[in-house]
Amino acid sequence: MPLAEADVKPRKPQFALKTASTILDELDALIGAEPPKSAAARALVLAHVRQTLADARTSAEAELLATSKGTRCAENLSSAQDEIISAVHQFAIRRVYPVDNPSGAEAIALAAVGGYGRGTLAPGSDIDLLFILPYKQTPWGEQVTEYILYMLWDLGQKVGHAVRSVDECIRMARADMTVRTATLEARFLTGEMSLFKQLVHRFETEIMPRTGPEFIAAKMAERDERHRIMGNTRYVVEPNIKDGKGGLRDLNTLFWIGKYFYQVKTSHELVGKGVLSPAEYRLFSRAEDFLWAVRCHLHFLTNRAEDKLTFDVQPELAQRMGYAERVGMLGVERFMKRYFLVAKDVGDLTRIFCASLEFNHAKDMDLIGRVFAPFRSGKSKIKGETDFVLDTGRLNIARPDVFETDPVNLIKMFLVAGREELLFHPDAIKEITRSLALIDNDLRHDPKANSYFLTILTAPLSVERILRQMNESGVLGKFVPDFGKIVALMQFNMYHHYTVDEHLIRAVGVMAQIANGGLRDELPLTHELLPQLNDTRLLYVALFLHDIAKGRPEDHSIAGARIARKLCPRFGLSAAETDTVSWLIEYHLLMSEVAQARDIQDPETAKAFADVVQSPQRLALLMILTACDIRAVGPGVWTGWKGSLLRALYYATEPLLSGGHSQVTQSDRIGAARHELAQALDGWSPSDIASYTARQYDHYWLRAEPELQLEHARMIRHADMAEQPFAGSIRIKAFEGITEVSFYTPDHPRLLSLIAGACTMQDASIIGAQIFSTRDGRAIDTFRLRRSFASDEDEKVRATRIIDTVKQLLQGKRTILIDLGKESRHNKRLKPFALPAQVSVSNALSEKFTVIEVSGLDRMGLLHALTREISDLNLTIGSAHIGTYGEKAVDVFYVTDLTGQKIASKPRQRKIHDALMAVFHAKPAEERAKVVNG
């Protein structure tokens, strides 16, 4: 390349490190004749050091953006911090507190400990310092220590520090595992080197020998507890990059154990000790570099010590790290997929490392026996198996060529592990990983291999554990390539808590739990249905495949059904079984959507649903599949309320499919409901009962459940006897996880909107509403709220506040601003999401009502705004079904005009559509201008 051309070519920004001696020279020049102890001199020092730190961070960030080298950025920031601390220390002992003839006690050494001790820092990391003294603290030592600490604090840095003599360091390291870990990582910064060397020598000779197993056990226990707190999976969609499973702390733990047990100074030395192979060490370095890049970018982006990859920062992080959008995948989804694959690599390294400790040192049982469970030494045969053996209590291959001779053994080994309830020997894991290339088209279509896989997939006692092991070893993605495409795939939404592969494995796990007799209280109907099924195997296959087409541009249900039609015959299912599985996948969302977004008491709902389902067997299969799918989405997504809706839909549909629908007429159902209520109303005279039941329209008896009818009757009687025009009642439903709040008041065109506003004002999340009016012009509205508190008492207090607020709004004592909830924390969480709003107006879904379905980006106060608009359109709401799926709201309203008729006019339907679309696109200034009076 010509010289001129080389000059023109832009260079990547290089980090510029300013040394302590340079900083010191600059300080001397800056202060000049000013006394170093003066406040003016200190202010000059602080300002110059602050600028030096800011320049270093700007330079480190520029290099990170140019090179994406995360570890290098963390090292650059650490080096800059080293030089600043060294300069401040030198300035303190030479200029501010100089000693002409220092005694032995007037010596001090500064060491970096914790993460800083490893020579890496994120922009917002704590600075952990150890001030090492020869004996006890002296006045001079105290002054120097304070000068350094106050300077760092005034810089705005979070400094963790300890001031100890060498004796105190050793005594505390012996007693406290946290101090021991910090001392293990101590790195000399500045001061009296001999003090630091003395500490290191005594630590390595007095503490480390013979305490390796104790240290390993403590670090493993810490790791397990950390994982438990973080959710015990590396596949959560908002992971913690530092403390989460597969994060930086897991890599730190490996290094701590390596350093303590193998006496290494750097992670690269673990290769020489035979713990990691060169390839595994490269994996370690790449994973560490990526995680540090993400963490440094995150700190620079948020300008704070933030280690959780929340939805609001993920898109910008992806952009900073160069992940662009591809067909079917957003840039943020590509970035997070990379993150999860790295987290998986960290998990693989952890297993390899721990297995190496466990087996390579198992002969020294005095050391390792206390850490790891005792293993039977030697090899023993497994009954009926010639290719696999029991090796020190773990499943291993009998010969090195077991997989090469017969690749089917790659699948069979997992079958044996599940059947015999065995864990894998580390040598077997390594051999499986090295043999992945043997999984080709011939093996994928081998009848025996597929038969083994179907047996694994339908074995309730071991399926979740074995599928997860197959996935983490890479076998599952190779054997079922369509599954391989969704490994580590996250969906950028707030509804799904896990990556797609983790969700599928968990869904199969929920099914296995049910088959093993678990979740009987949470899913009572599934346990009733299970014995009625001809073949439960189909559920396992359908659950394993139901989201397998995620991340593609087309509808994942339709594409998934197509994949199932290809894979099921391969797995050994018949044509009829394949048809059932593909149908379940195509309609796997239907039952949930109908149950949560339709009026189940409306006969048309069950009729339309039955037309799609067509058989009682498919209904039972779909019911169980839906329950397993929702439970596997994430903690707290399944609620008793959702369960009750699914059961209600099942019970409404089942008679239509089994031929029982013609036995009971509508008038019979109304008569039975009235009779049931009359039986439950103790102390009511026949005339009172007759008078009360006459006030209700027929549809009330068909759509309100019996317990709710009883609650309404008692509330209304109490209000009438007290001659009160307004009343409220509360029903806590612990099993369903909801609180029901009912209102009895003269009807009001904005009533539903006011109640929704009152709920928002009290931070309550509405999940459903039933609206009734009586023949004498009263409204009976019941709102179902998502439970927020652990105790029933707290739920009652909040519900009472809502009732009082509604009363005040109706009396005109309070008002609601339209931008209610605008600044709520929930709304701020939704900022990174964009969802197109949709409104549909249909007369085909109900015989008596026009059904309006609205979906779009959720926000606090949305239901209040929608219902206000509906009342402005002179519509009467018969029932409302409120659904929230993460950031997406799906609200369905059954409405009539003011005369009780459907909305037949097309122009009026268009007007409704446009008005409700405008709710999602309202300009803030317009919103602030509007106020609703109570």
Short mmCIF file of N, CA, C and O in Angstrom, two decimals, residues 866-903:
data_model
loop_
_atom_site.label_atom_id
_atom_site.label_comp_id
_atom_site.label_asym_id
_atom_site.label_seq_id
_atom_site.Cartn_x
_atom_site.Cartn_y
_atom_site.Cartn_z
N LEU A 866 -60.70 3.64 26.11
CA LEU A 866 -61.53 2.90 25.14
C LEU A 866 -63.00 2.94 25.53
O LEU A 866 -63.88 3.19 24.69
N THR A 867 -63.28 2.68 26.81
CA THR A 867 -64.69 2.63 27.25
C THR A 867 -65.32 4.03 27.22
O THR A 867 -66.51 4.17 26.94
N ARG A 868 -64.50 5.08 27.47
CA ARG A 868 -65.01 6.45 27.36
C ARG A 868 -65.44 6.73 25.91
O ARG A 868 -66.50 7.29 25.64
N GLU A 869 -64.60 6.26 24.97
CA GLU A 869 -64.89 6.48 23.55
C GLU A 869 -66.15 5.71 23.14
O GLU A 869 -66.98 6.21 22.37
N ILE A 870 -66.28 4.47 23.66
CA ILE A 870 -67.45 3.64 23.32
C ILE A 870 -68.73 4.31 23.82
O ILE A 870 -69.76 4.33 23.12
N SER A 871 -68.67 4.89 25.02
CA SER A 871 -69.88 5.56 25.53
C SER A 871 -70.17 6.82 24.74
O SER A 871 -71.32 7.17 24.50
N ASP A 872 -69.11 7.54 24.26
CA ASP A 872 -69.31 8.72 23.41
C ASP A 872 -69.98 8.35 22.09
O ASP A 872 -70.62 9.18 21.46
N LEU A 873 -69.79 7.09 21.67
CA LEU A 873 -70.38 6.60 20.41
C LEU A 873 -71.82 6.10 20.61
O LEU A 873 -72.41 5.49 19.71
N ASN A 874 -72.38 6.33 21.83
CA ASN A 874 -73.75 5.91 22.17
C ASN A 874 -73.95 4.41 22.03
O ASN A 874 -74.94 3.94 21.45
N LEU A 875 -72.99 3.66 22.56
CA LEU A 875 -73.08 2.21 22.54
C LEU A 875 -73.24 1.72 23.98
O LEU A 875 -72.70 2.30 24.92
N THR A 876 -73.94 0.63 24.14
CA THR A 876 -74.11 0.00 25.45
C THR A 876 -73.25 -1.26 25.48
O THR A 876 -73.37 -2.11 24.59
N ILE A 877 -72.39 -1.38 26.50
CA ILE A 877 -71.51 -2.55 26.61
C ILE A 877 -72.20 -3.64 27.41
O ILE A 877 -72.62 -3.41 28.55
N GLY A 878 -72.33 -4.82 26.80
CA GLY A 878 -72.95 -5.97 27.50
C GLY A 878 -71.92 -6.73 28.31
O GLY A 878 -72.19 -7.15 29.44
N SER A 879 -70.75 -6.94 27.77
CA SER A 879 -69.66 -7.57 28.53
C SER A 879 -68.33 -7.14 27.91
O SER A 879 -68.27 -6.79 26.73
N ALA A 880 -67.30 -7.15 28.76
CA ALA A 880 -65.96 -6.77 28.30
C ALA A 880 -65.00 -7.86 28.71
O ALA A 880 -65.08 -8.38 29.82
N HIS A 881 -64.09 -8.21 27.81
CA HIS A 881 -63.11 -9.28 28.08
C HIS A 881 -61.73 -8.67 27.85
O HIS A 881 -61.36 -8.34 26.73
N ILE A 882 -61.01 -8.52 28.93
CA ILE A 882 -59.77 -7.75 28.91
C ILE A 882 -58.59 -8.71 28.95
O ILE A 882 -58.45 -9.49 29.90
N GLY A 883 -57.75 -8.68 27.94
CA GLY A 883 -56.58 -9.58 27.91
C GLY A 883 -55.31 -8.77 27.76
O GLY A 883 -55.25 -7.80 27.00
N THR A 884 -54.28 -9.17 28.50
CA THR A 884 -52.97 -8.53 28.37
C THR A 884 -51.93 -9.61 28.16
O THR A 884 -51.82 -10.53 28.97
N TYR A 885 -51.18 -9.53 27.08
CA TYR A 885 -50.13 -10.50 26.76
C TYR A 885 -48.81 -9.74 26.71
O TYR A 885 -48.38 -9.31 25.64
N GLY A 886 -48.19 -9.53 27.88
CA GLY A 886 -46.98 -8.73 27.93
C GLY A 886 -47.31 -7.29 27.60
O GLY A 886 -48.08 -6.63 28.27
N GLU A 887 -46.74 -6.79 26.48
CA GLU A 887 -46.97 -5.40 26.09
C GLU A 887 -48.22 -5.24 25.22
O GLU A 887 -48.60 -4.13 24.86
N LYS A 888 -48.88 -6.36 24.87
CA LYS A 888 -50.02 -6.31 23.95
C LYS A 888 -51.34 -6.40 24.71
O LYS A 888 -51.52 -7.30 25.54
N ALA A 889 -52.24 -5.47 24.44
CA ALA A 889 -53.58 -5.52 25.02
C ALA A 889 -54.54 -6.04 23.96
O ALA A 889 -54.47 -5.63 22.79
N VAL A 890 -55.41 -6.96 24.36
CA VAL A 890 -56.48 -7.44 23.46
C VAL A 890 -57.78 -7.32 24.25
O VAL A 890 -58.04 -8.10 25.17
N ASP A 891 -58.58 -6.31 23.93
CA ASP A 891 -59.82 -6.05 24.65
C ASP A 891 -61.00 -6.27 23.71
O ASP A 891 -61.00 -5.79 22.57
N VAL A 892 -62.00 -7.02 24.21
CA VAL A 892 -63.16 -7.36 23.39
C VAL A 892 -64.42 -6.87 24.09
O VAL A 892 -64.61 -7.13 25.29
N PHE A 893 -65.26 -6.16 23.35
CA PHE A 893 -66.49 -5.60 23.93
C PHE A 893 -67.69 -6.14 23.15
O PHE A 893 -67.71 -6.07 21.91
N TYR A 894 -68.67 -6.65 23.87
CA TYR A 894 -69.94 -7.07 23.29
C TYR A 894 -70.89 -5.89 23.46
O TYR A 894 -71.21 -5.50 24.60
N VAL A 895 -71.29 -5.26 22.35
CA VAL A 895 -72.06 -4.01 22.45
C VAL A 895 -73.36 -4.07 21.66
O VAL A 895 -73.53 -4.89 20.75
N THR A 896 -74.29 -3.15 22.03
CA THR A 896 -75.50 -2.89 21.24
C THR A 896 -75.66 -1.38 21.15
O THR A 896 -74.95 -0.63 21.84
N ASP A 897 -76.60 -0.94 20.32
CA ASP A 897 -76.91 0.50 20.35
C ASP A 897 -77.81 0.76 21.54
O ASP A 897 -78.13 -0.15 22.32
N LEU A 898 -78.28 2.01 21.72
CA LEU A 898 -79.06 2.36 22.92
C LEU A 898 -80.44 1.69 22.94
O LEU A 898 -81.10 1.65 23.98
N THR A 899 -80.85 1.12 21.78
CA THR A 899 -82.15 0.43 21.76
C THR A 899 -81.98 -1.08 21.94
O THR A 899 -82.94 -1.83 21.84
N GLY A 900 -80.73 -1.52 22.15
CA GLY A 900 -80.48 -2.95 22.37
C GLY A 900 -80.27 -3.74 21.09
O GLY A 900 -80.27 -4.97 21.11
N GLN A 901 -80.10 -3.04 19.95
CA GLN A 901 -79.92 -3.72 18.68
C GLN A 901 -78.44 -3.75 18.27
O GLN A 901 -77.63 -2.95 18.72
N LYS A 902 -78.11 -4.72 17.38
CA LYS A 902 -76.76 -4.77 16.82
C LYS A 902 -76.49 -3.54 15.95
O LYS A 902 -77.43 -2.88 15.48
N ILE A 903 -75.21 -3.29 15.72
CA ILE A 903 -74.82 -2.16 14.86
C ILE A 903 -74.74 -2.69 13.43
O ILE A 903 -73.73 -3.28 13.02
#
